[in-house]
Amino acid sequence: MNPRTVLAGATALVAMALPALAERGASGHLNIIYWQAPSILNPYLSGGTKDIESASLVLEPLAGFDQNGELFPRLAEAVPTVGNGGVSADLTQITWRLQEGLLWSDGTPVTAEDVLFTYDYCTHPEGGCAQGAAFEGIASIEAPDARTIVITFTAPRPYPYQAFVGATSPILQKAQFENCLGAAAPTCTEANFGPIGTGPFRVTEFRPNDVISLEANPNYRDPAKPAFATVTFKGGGDAAAAGRAVLETGEMDYAWNLQLAPDVLAGMEAAGRGKVINAFGTLVERIEMNLTDPSPDLPEGERSTVRHPHPFLTDMRVRKALSMAIDRELLVEIGYGRAGRPTCNIVPAPPMFASDNTDCLVQDIEGAKALLEEAGFRPGPDGVRVNGDGLRLRVLYQTSTNAVRQDFQALIKQWWNEIGVEVELKNIDASVFFGGDPGSPDTFQKFYADVEMYANNFDGTDPEPYLAQYLCSRIPGPENGWQGENINRYCDPAYDALLAELSRTGEIEKRGEIARRLNDMVTKDSYVVVPLVDRGRNSAHALSLGGVVLNTWDTELWNIENWYRVR
Amino acid sequence: MLTYTLRRLLTAIPTLIFISLVIFLLLEAAPGDPLADQPLTIPPEVREKMRIALGLGEPVWVRYWKWLVQFVWVEPRVVLDGWLGTGFAAGEARIVSWQFRAPVFDIIWQRIPQTLWVVGMAYLVGVLIAIPIGVYSAVRQYSWFDQIGTFVSMLGFSVPTFFSGVLLIVIFAVNLGWFPSIYDTTLRVTDWDSFVRQVRQMALPIAVLALFNASQISRFMRASMLDNLNQDYVRTARAKGLPERRVVLLHVLRNSLIPVVTVVALGVPTIFGGAIITEQVFKVNGLGQLLITAIYANDLPMVQTLTFIFAILIVLFNLIADILYGLLDPRIRYD
């Protein structure tokens, strides 16, 4: 070994040891870019990911999720469970205990009163709170002493970790938001743009839809952290520009959610300045089948309602054939590369809840054709299958406007044509498609098409509310202003019964088993939902940035207090 | 002249009210929903509550009237309060953006500096380049300089900024590393160093926009010069034995500038409109980016207010252009 390598090795060792010895602010300045710019730093007034994740630098919940989707305490001393007595045996009460000596960034103590206030803030009837769902089913919330919070539920709650867990549900400071309840919430611009928090950083300047300047919180509970003294959180532009800024020009240190074609991303990474990281969560791109008739011949108010069953998609053989014709491997390769994998489940993770269903992974054109024959559809003179009653297999396939989705539409159309199904494609601007305007015919809830494609996921790690979307009572229609998540108009009493069982079950293994069965009921047993791709997330960081662990269960910036500059 | 100006200003009022109504109704009729960018994990009941909290539960006319009153009565008094430290508008509801839940005008004020610096400077640079090029191209019509000028302005005019901007970024930011690709709006010029940084970050967006502006204005300048070069008074000036330099720069240029000044004045409102695409490409995040993100987010109060401000500026600068024309050209009298 020559002296030079020894020296190099020693330098490397010192470099590795540095973060451990580092003190607060030793790493200097950090540049983060989100190509969607944050509009507000109060997650209770906006559910947008950009807003929640930027606010997570400042505001913290009682507990968060780590990269494996497991709960860990943030402001709480420990995560309450039945085992440690934090959750009552009848599952109706949970007791959180705050860590001792917690301070807000302004130096005042954090108390249980702040947690109670946060509940009042979000549940105020005039507030329009974006996270209202997390606080549903809470009968009362009390603070027996300054560090204890007792939440009582109206019914047994097998999974009690929704309120105050994860970046979507952080604690606000009562003193700051006291006069911002209800209708007054939007008037508190100063508080909404610069919340006082407990997180590793505090806001020095917020320019909406542009940039946030932050500095290390002097009262952060770990005196050695964060390693960065200041942060610039820039927003705006597009994913390609954000990727370029980290991977090619090196102006930025971290770029969020780079939805770029696999080859584009690989080309940028080749510049050697940064690294693309990816991880998987619960986001699944899927095709939803309409079980009701969307025909424009029906009068308005009756189209796509349960009064008129779909002429052929109510036949499971047709739905299954449509699924069998799809080559999911190819879709992943073209659309997502490393950030995608084929799936047959709507609940792809966490492992506990993910079914082992892999039936759909192999494309089977011949099998699909045979199935359609069996259902009575034979090729007509133009190749499109027709049944004895003269019913043509013709589908309108809609989705939102997005380059990858249009590629998917073209490929799937080709496969469906091959099995004798005529396909008409339609794409709708995302703000209209997902907008939920009851006056528009083009929303995904109205579903004036035979099949539609989009992606959906669930917050945190418990899929119960997500699986509850397929209950009979959640069918959208004119009588409820087209509000409802059961957009397939699927209704199976056995599903409803099994879901009711899930909401009574506390044992985690049993919950997993029921959730897997529910997943199978809407996917491989009925093909009402045809999952395509389990979509992971690509982010990128500069090679000089250490400590980054990508987390899809909570905010991506979940462990920013541990990030440091590699020297 | 004064009565003419007053008459024009008075007729502008009903015009602007009509414009504001048309903008409001158009936005109302357009599809879209302010909650469309909220994730699907938010259940429909919660969405409905958020919608009502935004004030969407009220009828269209009520919302229009409220907006109009806030725009012409509340907001001007807020500005006055800011200048004089008075409390005329204390406690009154201002126009609030749906995305930010913050007063629309506060954010517009925040965005004006970077837009004026980048887009305004590009306009100025564009005009300063365009006039000499236009003059020289006309004087030496069909020379190689004129041919190249024509080619470059065709290029500048027809190549979209989303292409030229990204091209410049790839060459000068990615490959050469001379200029940054991201504009830092928090940079404050306090010393020589920060001044250099400011110049560097402005260089690329200004280059892109100035090329576009210059190619347009230089064509106007050239055409106007050519019109004048064949006039009788030019022949007279030459016949008097004046040097060509004086003929061109004193006689022809001054007369040719009259229509160009009008064109330049009419273009000023576009500065405030920002350069939507260029601002996005370089992340300048000025008024143009504010408008486009507000449109994407269906933030109607923001879109409505911004477009109406542009409408006011356009009406105003039309008037200014007309008055300037009258002042510069003694043959034109409006009264």
PDB file of N, CA, C and O in Angstrom, chain B residues 93-152:
ATOM      1  N   ALA B  93     -62.795  42.951   3.775  1.00  0.00           N
ATOM      2  CA  ALA B  93     -62.364  41.758   3.041  1.00  0.00           C
ATOM      3  C   ALA B  93     -61.692  42.158   1.744  1.00  0.00           C
ATOM      4  O   ALA B  93     -62.238  42.946   0.975  1.00  0.00           O
ATOM      5  N   ARG B  94     -60.501  41.643   1.506  1.00  0.00           N
ATOM      6  CA  ARG B  94     -59.781  41.917   0.266  1.00  0.00           C
ATOM      7  C   ARG B  94     -59.965  40.744  -0.685  1.00  0.00           C
ATOM      8  O   ARG B  94     -60.538  39.728  -0.323  1.00  0.00           O
ATOM      9  N   ILE B  95     -59.485  40.914  -1.922  1.00  0.00           N
ATOM     10  CA  ILE B  95     -59.566  39.808  -2.882  1.00  0.00           C
ATOM     11  C   ILE B  95     -58.562  38.753  -2.439  1.00  0.00           C
ATOM     12  O   ILE B  95     -57.368  39.030  -2.345  1.00  0.00           O
ATOM     13  N   VAL B  96     -59.058  37.572  -2.142  1.00  0.00           N
ATOM     14  CA  VAL B  96     -58.192  36.528  -1.594  1.00  0.00           C
ATOM     15  C   VAL B  96     -58.023  35.408  -2.611  1.00  0.00           C
ATOM     16  O   VAL B  96     -58.984  34.931  -3.200  1.00  0.00           O
ATOM     17  N   SER B  97     -56.777  35.022  -2.811  1.00  0.00           N
ATOM     18  CA  SER B  97     -56.469  33.942  -3.750  1.00  0.00           C
ATOM     19  C   SER B  97     -56.881  32.604  -3.156  1.00  0.00           C
ATOM     20  O   SER B  97     -56.728  32.373  -1.967  1.00  0.00           O
ATOM     21  N   TRP B  98     -57.403  31.722  -4.020  1.00  0.00           N
ATOM     22  CA  TRP B  98     -57.821  30.405  -3.522  1.00  0.00           C
ATOM     23  C   TRP B  98     -56.656  29.491  -3.230  1.00  0.00           C
ATOM     24  O   TRP B  98     -56.727  28.615  -2.391  1.00  0.00           O
ATOM     25  N   GLN B  99     -55.565  29.670  -3.972  1.00  0.00           N
ATOM     26  CA  GLN B  99     -54.431  28.764  -3.720  1.00  0.00           C
ATOM     27  C   GLN B  99     -53.700  29.145  -2.457  1.00  0.00           C
ATOM     28  O   GLN B  99     -53.219  28.307  -1.741  1.00  0.00           O
ATOM     29  N   PHE B 100     -53.541  30.463  -2.247  1.00  0.00           N
ATOM     30  CA  PHE B 100     -52.662  30.905  -1.164  1.00  0.00           C
ATOM     31  C   PHE B 100     -53.428  31.302   0.072  1.00  0.00           C
ATOM     32  O   PHE B 100     -52.844  31.466   1.127  1.00  0.00           O
ATOM     33  N   ARG B 101     -54.731  31.533  -0.071  1.00  0.00           N
ATOM     34  CA  ARG B 101     -55.555  32.086   1.001  1.00  0.00           C
ATOM     35  C   ARG B 101     -54.932  33.385   1.502  1.00  0.00           C
ATOM     36  O   ARG B 101     -54.891  33.659   2.695  1.00  0.00           O
ATOM     37  N   ALA B 102     -54.383  34.130   0.577  1.00  0.00           N
ATOM     38  CA  ALA B 102     -53.729  35.384   0.929  1.00  0.00           C
ATOM     39  C   ALA B 102     -54.192  36.433  -0.077  1.00  0.00           C
ATOM     40  O   ALA B 102     -54.592  36.080  -1.181  1.00  0.00           O
ATOM     41  N   PRO B 103     -54.146  37.736   0.304  1.00  0.00           N
ATOM     42  CA  PRO B 103     -54.599  38.771  -0.618  1.00  0.00           C
ATOM     43  C   PRO B 103     -53.841  38.717  -1.941  1.00  0.00           C
ATOM     44  O   PRO B 103     -52.612  38.664  -1.967  1.00  0.00           O
ATOM     45  N   VAL B 104     -54.609  38.750  -3.026  1.00  0.00           N
ATOM     46  CA  VAL B 104     -54.054  38.654  -4.370  1.00  0.00           C
ATOM     47  C   VAL B 104     -53.024  39.764  -4.622  1.00  0.00           C
ATOM     48  O   VAL B 104     -51.958  39.522  -5.169  1.00  0.00           O
ATOM     49  N   PHE B 105     -53.354  40.993  -4.160  1.00  0.00           N
ATOM     50  CA  PHE B 105     -52.473  42.112  -4.480  1.00  0.00           C
ATOM     51  C   PHE B 105     -51.117  42.027  -3.779  1.00  0.00           C
ATOM     52  O   PHE B 105     -50.123  42.472  -4.320  1.00  0.00           O
ATOM     53  N   ASP B 106     -51.100  41.447  -2.579  1.00  0.00           N
ATOM     54  CA  ASP B 106     -49.815  41.308  -1.889  1.00  0.00           C
ATOM     55  C   ASP B 106     -48.856  40.468  -2.723  1.00  0.00           C
ATOM     56  O   ASP B 106     -47.666  40.739  -2.807  1.00  0.00           O
ATOM     57  N   ILE B 107     -49.420  39.407  -3.326  1.00  0.00           N
ATOM     58  CA  ILE B 107     -48.559  38.513  -4.102  1.00  0.00           C
ATOM     59  C   ILE B 107     -48.156  39.178  -5.413  1.00  0.00           C
ATOM     60  O   ILE B 107     -47.018  39.061  -5.854  1.00  0.00           O
ATOM     61  N   ILE B 108     -49.095  39.938  -6.003  1.00  0.00           N
ATOM     62  CA  ILE B 108     -48.747  40.637  -7.248  1.00  0.00           C
ATOM     63  C   ILE B 108     -47.607  41.634  -6.984  1.00  0.00           C
ATOM     64  O   ILE B 108     -46.638  41.681  -7.738  1.00  0.00           O
ATOM     65  N   TRP B 109     -47.703  42.378  -5.886  1.00  0.00           N
ATOM     66  CA  TRP B 109     -46.625  43.317  -5.554  1.00  0.00           C
ATOM     67  C   TRP B 109     -45.300  42.592  -5.406  1.00  0.00           C
ATOM     68  O   TRP B 109     -44.249  43.063  -5.824  1.00  0.00           O
ATOM     69  N   GLN B 110     -45.369  41.408  -4.794  1.00  0.00           N
ATOM     70  CA  GLN B 110     -44.147  40.630  -4.569  1.00  0.00           C
ATOM     71  C   GLN B 110     -43.518  40.194  -5.885  1.00  0.00           C
ATOM     72  O   GLN B 110     -42.312  40.073  -5.998  1.00  0.00           O
ATOM     73  N   ARG B 111     -44.383  39.956  -6.905  1.00  0.00           N
ATOM     74  CA  ARG B 111     -43.873  39.434  -8.172  1.00  0.00           C
ATOM     75  C   ARG B 111     -43.400  40.522  -9.125  1.00  0.00           C
ATOM     76  O   ARG B 111     -42.664  40.242 -10.068  1.00  0.00           O
ATOM     77  N   ILE B 112     -43.895  41.775  -8.947  1.00  0.00           N
ATOM     78  CA  ILE B 112     -43.588  42.812  -9.932  1.00  0.00           C
ATOM     79  C   ILE B 112     -42.076  43.042 -10.110  1.00  0.00           C
ATOM     80  O   ILE B 112     -41.608  43.112 -11.241  1.00  0.00           O
ATOM     81  N   PRO B 113     -41.282  43.108  -9.015  1.00  0.00           N
ATOM     82  CA  PRO B 113     -39.858  43.423  -9.238  1.00  0.00           C
ATOM     83  C   PRO B 113     -39.162  42.493 -10.229  1.00  0.00           C
ATOM     84  O   PRO B 113     -38.551  42.967 -11.195  1.00  0.00           O
ATOM     85  N   GLN B 114     -39.280  41.162 -10.027  1.00  0.00           N
ATOM     86  CA  GLN B 114     -38.520  40.293 -10.936  1.00  0.00           C
ATOM     87  C   GLN B 114     -39.033  40.364 -12.359  1.00  0.00           C
ATOM     88  O   GLN B 114     -38.260  40.288 -13.311  1.00  0.00           O
ATOM     89  N   THR B 115     -40.357  40.559 -12.533  1.00  0.00           N
ATOM     90  CA  THR B 115     -40.881  40.685 -13.888  1.00  0.00           C
ATOM     91  C   THR B 115     -40.363  41.953 -14.546  1.00  0.00           C
ATOM     92  O   THR B 115     -39.920  41.941 -15.689  1.00  0.00           O
ATOM     93  N   LEU B 116     -40.386  43.081 -13.799  1.00  0.00           N
ATOM     94  CA  LEU B 116     -39.909  44.326 -14.395  1.00  0.00           C
ATOM     95  C   LEU B 116     -38.424  44.226 -14.708  1.00  0.00           C
ATOM     96  O   LEU B 116     -37.976  44.654 -15.771  1.00  0.00           O
ATOM     97  N   TRP B 117     -37.662  43.641 -13.806  1.00  0.00           N
ATOM     98  CA  TRP B 117     -36.231  43.524 -14.037  1.00  0.00           C
ATOM     99  C   TRP B 117     -35.943  42.700 -15.279  1.00  0.00           C
ATOM    100  O   TRP B 117     -35.206  43.122 -16.160  1.00  0.00           O
ATOM    101  N   VAL B 118     -36.545  41.511 -15.342  1.00  0.00           N
ATOM    102  CA  VAL B 118     -36.177  40.602 -16.432  1.00  0.00           C
ATOM    103  C   VAL B 118     -36.915  40.962 -17.719  1.00  0.00           C
ATOM    104  O   VAL B 118     -36.287  41.240 -18.742  1.00  0.00           O
ATOM    105  N   VAL B 119     -38.250  41.003 -17.658  1.00  0.00           N
ATOM    106  CA  VAL B 119     -39.003  41.226 -18.893  1.00  0.00           C
ATOM    107  C   VAL B 119     -38.862  42.673 -19.352  1.00  0.00           C
ATOM    108  O   VAL B 119     -38.693  42.945 -20.544  1.00  0.00           O
ATOM    109  N   GLY B 120     -38.887  43.617 -18.388  1.00  0.00           N
ATOM    110  CA  GLY B 120     -38.751  45.024 -18.742  1.00  0.00           C
ATOM    111  C   GLY B 120     -37.378  45.311 -19.339  1.00  0.00           C
ATOM    112  O   GLY B 120     -37.256  45.990 -20.358  1.00  0.00           O
ATOM    113  N   MET B 121     -36.351  44.761 -18.700  1.00  0.00           N
ATOM    114  CA  MET B 121     -34.989  44.960 -19.189  1.00  0.00           C
ATOM    115  C   MET B 121     -34.852  44.356 -20.588  1.00  0.00           C
ATOM    116  O   MET B 121     -34.210  44.957 -21.459  1.00  0.00           O
ATOM    117  N   ALA B 122     -35.469  43.201 -20.794  1.00  0.00           N
ATOM    118  CA  ALA B 122     -35.381  42.561 -22.103  1.00  0.00           C
ATOM    119  C   ALA B 122     -36.045  43.437 -23.160  1.00  0.00           C
ATOM    120  O   ALA B 122     -35.573  43.525 -24.294  1.00  0.00           O
ATOM    121  N   TYR B 123     -37.125  44.103 -22.772  1.00  0.00           N
ATOM    122  CA  TYR B 123     -37.823  44.979 -23.721  1.00  0.00           C
ATOM    123  C   TYR B 123     -36.934  46.159 -24.088  1.00  0.00           C
ATOM    124  O   TYR B 123     -36.779  46.507 -25.249  1.00  0.00           O
ATOM    125  N   LEU B 124     -36.325  46.728 -23.039  1.00  0.00           N
ATOM    126  CA  LEU B 124     -35.432  47.874 -23.247  1.00  0.00           C
ATOM    127  C   LEU B 124     -34.258  47.477 -24.144  1.00  0.00           C
ATOM    128  O   LEU B 124     -33.939  48.157 -25.127  1.00  0.00           O
ATOM    129  N   VAL B 125     -33.616  46.368 -23.784  1.00  0.00           N
ATOM    130  CA  VAL B 125     -32.477  45.887 -24.571  1.00  0.00           C
ATOM    131  C   VAL B 125     -32.920  45.623 -26.006  1.00  0.00           C
ATOM    132  O   VAL B 125     -32.244  45.997 -26.964  1.00  0.00           O
ATOM    133  N   GLY B 126     -34.093  45.009 -26.133  1.00  0.00           N
ATOM    134  CA  GLY B 126     -34.623  44.703 -27.462  1.00  0.00           C
ATOM    135  C   GLY B 126     -34.768  45.971 -28.294  1.00  0.00           C
ATOM    136  O   GLY B 126     -34.339  46.026 -29.445  1.00  0.00           O
ATOM    137  N   VAL B 127     -35.360  47.020 -27.690  1.00  0.00           N
ATOM    138  CA  VAL B 127     -35.563  48.279 -28.419  1.00  0.00           C
ATOM    139  C   VAL B 127     -34.213  48.890 -28.787  1.00  0.00           C
ATOM    140  O   VAL B 127     -34.005  49.344 -29.919  1.00  0.00           O
ATOM    141  N   LEU B 128     -33.288  48.878 -27.839  1.00  0.00           N
ATOM    142  CA  LEU B 128     -31.983  49.496 -28.096  1.00  0.00           C
ATOM    143  C   LEU B 128     -31.213  48.793 -29.201  1.00  0.00           C
ATOM    144  O   LEU B 128     -30.474  49.423 -29.952  1.00  0.00           O
ATOM    145  N   ILE B 129     -31.394  47.472 -29.298  1.00  0.00           N
ATOM    146  CA  ILE B 129     -30.718  46.760 -30.399  1.00  0.00           C
ATOM    147  C   ILE B 129     -31.465  47.002 -31.698  1.00  0.00           C
ATOM    148  O   ILE B 129     -30.861  47.177 -32.752  1.00  0.00           O
ATOM    149  N   ALA B 130     -32.774  47.014 -31.599  1.00  0.00           N
ATOM    150  CA  ALA B 130     -33.597  46.998 -32.816  1.00  0.00           C
ATOM    151  C   ALA B 130     -33.436  48.279 -33.628  1.00  0.00           C
ATOM    152  O   ALA B 130     -33.366  48.228 -34.860  1.00  0.00           O
ATOM    153  N   ILE B 131     -33.384  49.436 -32.946  1.00  0.00           N
ATOM    154  CA  ILE B 131     -33.402  50.698 -33.698  1.00  0.00           C
ATOM    155  C   ILE B 131     -32.172  50.851 -34.597  1.00  0.00           C
ATOM    156  O   ILE B 131     -32.327  51.049 -35.804  1.00  0.00           O
ATOM    157  N   PRO B 132     -30.942  50.716 -34.066  1.00  0.00           N
ATOM    158  CA  PRO B 132     -29.797  50.817 -35.002  1.00  0.00           C
ATOM    159  C   PRO B 132     -29.831  49.774 -36.106  1.00  0.00           C
ATOM    160  O   PRO B 132     -29.512  50.102 -37.267  1.00  0.00           O
ATOM    161  N   ILE B 133     -30.249  48.544 -35.768  1.00  0.00           N
ATOM    162  CA  ILE B 133     -30.285  47.508 -36.810  1.00  0.00           C
ATOM    163  C   ILE B 133     -31.280  47.907 -37.896  1.00  0.00           C
ATOM    164  O   ILE B 133     -30.991  47.816 -39.093  1.00  0.00           O
ATOM    165  N   GLY B 134     -32.461  48.389 -37.464  1.00  0.00           N
ATOM    166  CA  GLY B 134     -33.494  48.773 -38.421  1.00  0.00           C
ATOM    167  C   GLY B 134     -33.012  49.905 -39.313  1.00  0.00           C
ATOM    168  O   GLY B 134     -33.188  49.877 -40.536  1.00  0.00           O
ATOM    169  N   VAL B 135     -32.346  50.915 -38.696  1.00  0.00           N
ATOM    170  CA  VAL B 135     -31.867  52.065 -39.463  1.00  0.00           C
ATOM    171  C   VAL B 135     -30.837  51.619 -40.502  1.00  0.00           C
ATOM    172  O   VAL B 135     -30.953  51.919 -41.692  1.00  0.00           O
ATOM    173  N   TYR B 136     -29.858  50.860 -40.045  1.00  0.00           N
ATOM    174  CA  TYR B 136     -28.774  50.463 -40.946  1.00  0.00           C
ATOM    175  C   TYR B 136     -29.281  49.563 -42.064  1.00  0.00           C
ATOM    176  O   TYR B 136     -28.887  49.699 -43.216  1.00  0.00           O
ATOM    177  N   SER B 137     -30.200  48.644 -41.710  1.00  0.00           N
ATOM    178  CA  SER B 137     -30.746  47.740 -42.728  1.00  0.00           C
ATOM    179  C   SER B 137     -31.477  48.513 -43.801  1.00  0.00           C
ATOM    180  O   SER B 137     -31.436  48.151 -44.977  1.00  0.00           O
ATOM    181  N   ALA B 138     -32.148  49.604 -43.401  1.00  0.00           N
ATOM    182  CA  ALA B 138     -32.910  50.365 -44.389  1.00  0.00           C
ATOM    183  C   ALA B 138     -31.982  51.173 -45.277  1.00  0.00           C
ATOM    184  O   ALA B 138     -32.154  51.223 -46.500  1.00  0.00           O
ATOM    185  N   VAL B 139     -30.986  51.788 -44.642  1.00  0.00           N
ATOM    186  CA  VAL B 139     -30.060  52.614 -45.417  1.00  0.00           C
ATOM    187  C   VAL B 139     -29.287  51.761 -46.410  1.00  0.00           C
ATOM    188  O   VAL B 139     -29.104  52.135 -47.557  1.00  0.00           O
ATOM    189  N   ARG B 140     -28.836  50.619 -45.972  1.00  0.00           N
ATOM    190  CA  ARG B 140     -28.125  49.683 -46.863  1.00  0.00           C
ATOM    191  C   ARG B 140     -29.054  48.536 -47.229  1.00  0.00           C
ATOM    192  O   ARG B 140     -28.766  47.383 -46.908  1.00  0.00           O
ATOM    193  N   GLN B 141     -30.179  48.882 -47.836  1.00  0.00           N
ATOM    194  CA  GLN B 141     -31.153  47.848 -48.177  1.00  0.00           C
ATOM    195  C   GLN B 141     -30.538  46.818 -49.120  1.00  0.00           C
ATOM    196  O   GLN B 141     -29.822  47.184 -50.051  1.00  0.00           O
ATOM    197  N   TYR B 142     -30.853  45.526 -48.835  1.00  0.00           N
ATOM    198  CA  TYR B 142     -30.355  44.368 -49.612  1.00  0.00           C
ATOM    199  C   TYR B 142     -28.851  44.162 -49.507  1.00  0.00           C
ATOM    200  O   TYR B 142     -28.281  43.391 -50.264  1.00  0.00           O
ATOM    201  N   SER B 143     -28.167  44.871 -48.604  1.00  0.00           N
ATOM    202  CA  SER B 143     -26.751  44.569 -48.380  1.00  0.00           C
ATOM    203  C   SER B 143     -26.654  43.276 -47.569  1.00  0.00           C
ATOM    204  O   SER B 143     -27.666  42.759 -47.090  1.00  0.00           O
ATOM    205  N   TRP B 144     -25.424  42.768 -47.389  1.00  0.00           N
ATOM    206  CA  TRP B 144     -25.293  41.522 -46.618  1.00  0.00           C
ATOM    207  C   TRP B 144     -25.768  41.733 -45.180  1.00  0.00           C
ATOM    208  O   TRP B 144     -26.354  40.867 -44.558  1.00  0.00           O
ATOM    209  N   PHE B 145     -25.548  42.943 -44.640  1.00  0.00           N
ATOM    210  CA  PHE B 145     -26.003  43.224 -43.281  1.00  0.00           C
ATOM    211  C   PHE B 145     -27.522  43.117 -43.199  1.00  0.00           C
ATOM    212  O   PHE B 145     -28.085  42.512 -42.276  1.00  0.00           O
ATOM    213  N   ASP B 146     -28.196  43.698 -44.207  1.00  0.00           N
ATOM    214  CA  ASP B 146     -29.648  43.649 -44.228  1.00  0.00           C
ATOM    215  C   ASP B 146     -30.142  42.204 -44.344  1.00  0.00           C
ATOM    216  O   ASP B 146     -31.071  41.790 -43.648  1.00  0.00           O
ATOM    217  N   GLN B 147     -29.482  41.434 -45.204  1.00  0.00           N
ATOM    218  CA  GLN B 147     -29.896  40.032 -45.391  1.00  0.00           C
ATOM    219  C   GLN B 147     -29.755  39.252 -44.089  1.00  0.00           C
ATOM    220  O   GLN B 147     -30.672  38.528 -43.683  1.00  0.00           O
ATOM    221  N   ILE B 148     -28.597  39.431 -43.429  1.00  0.00           N
ATOM    222  CA  ILE B 148     -28.393  38.705 -42.163  1.00  0.00           C
ATOM    223  C   ILE B 148     -29.404  39.181 -41.127  1.00  0.00           C
ATOM    224  O   ILE B 148     -30.012  38.393 -40.400  1.00  0.00           O
ATOM    225  N   GLY B 149     -29.616  40.513 -41.100  1.00  0.00           N
ATOM    226  CA  GLY B 149     -30.592  41.065 -40.161  1.00  0.00           C
ATOM    227  C   GLY B 149     -31.966  40.455 -40.370  1.00  0.00           C
ATOM    228  O   GLY B 149     -32.657  40.074 -39.427  1.00  0.00           O
ATOM    229  N   THR B 150     -32.354  40.351 -41.630  1.00  0.00           N
ATOM    230  CA  THR B 150     -33.655  39.770 -41.956  1.00  0.00           C
ATOM    231  C   THR B 150     -33.715  38.322 -41.479  1.00  0.00           C
ATOM    232  O   THR B 150     -34.689  37.885 -40.848  1.00  0.00           O
ATOM    233  N   PHE B 151     -32.638  37.579 -41.748  1.00  0.00           N
ATOM    234  CA  PHE B 151     -32.599  36.170 -41.370  1.00  0.00           C
ATOM    235  C   PHE B 151     -32.708  36.020 -39.853  1.00  0.00           C
ATOM    236  O   PHE B 151     -33.534  35.251 -39.342  1.00  0.00           O
ATOM    237  N   VAL B 152     -31.895  36.815 -39.128  1.00  0.00           N
ATOM    238  CA  VAL B 152     -31.894  36.683 -37.665  1.00  0.00           C
ATOM    239  C   VAL B 152     -33.254  37.076 -37.087  1.00  0.00           C
ATOM    240  O   VAL B 152     -33.769  36.423 -36.187  1.00  0.00           O
TER     241      VAL B 152
END
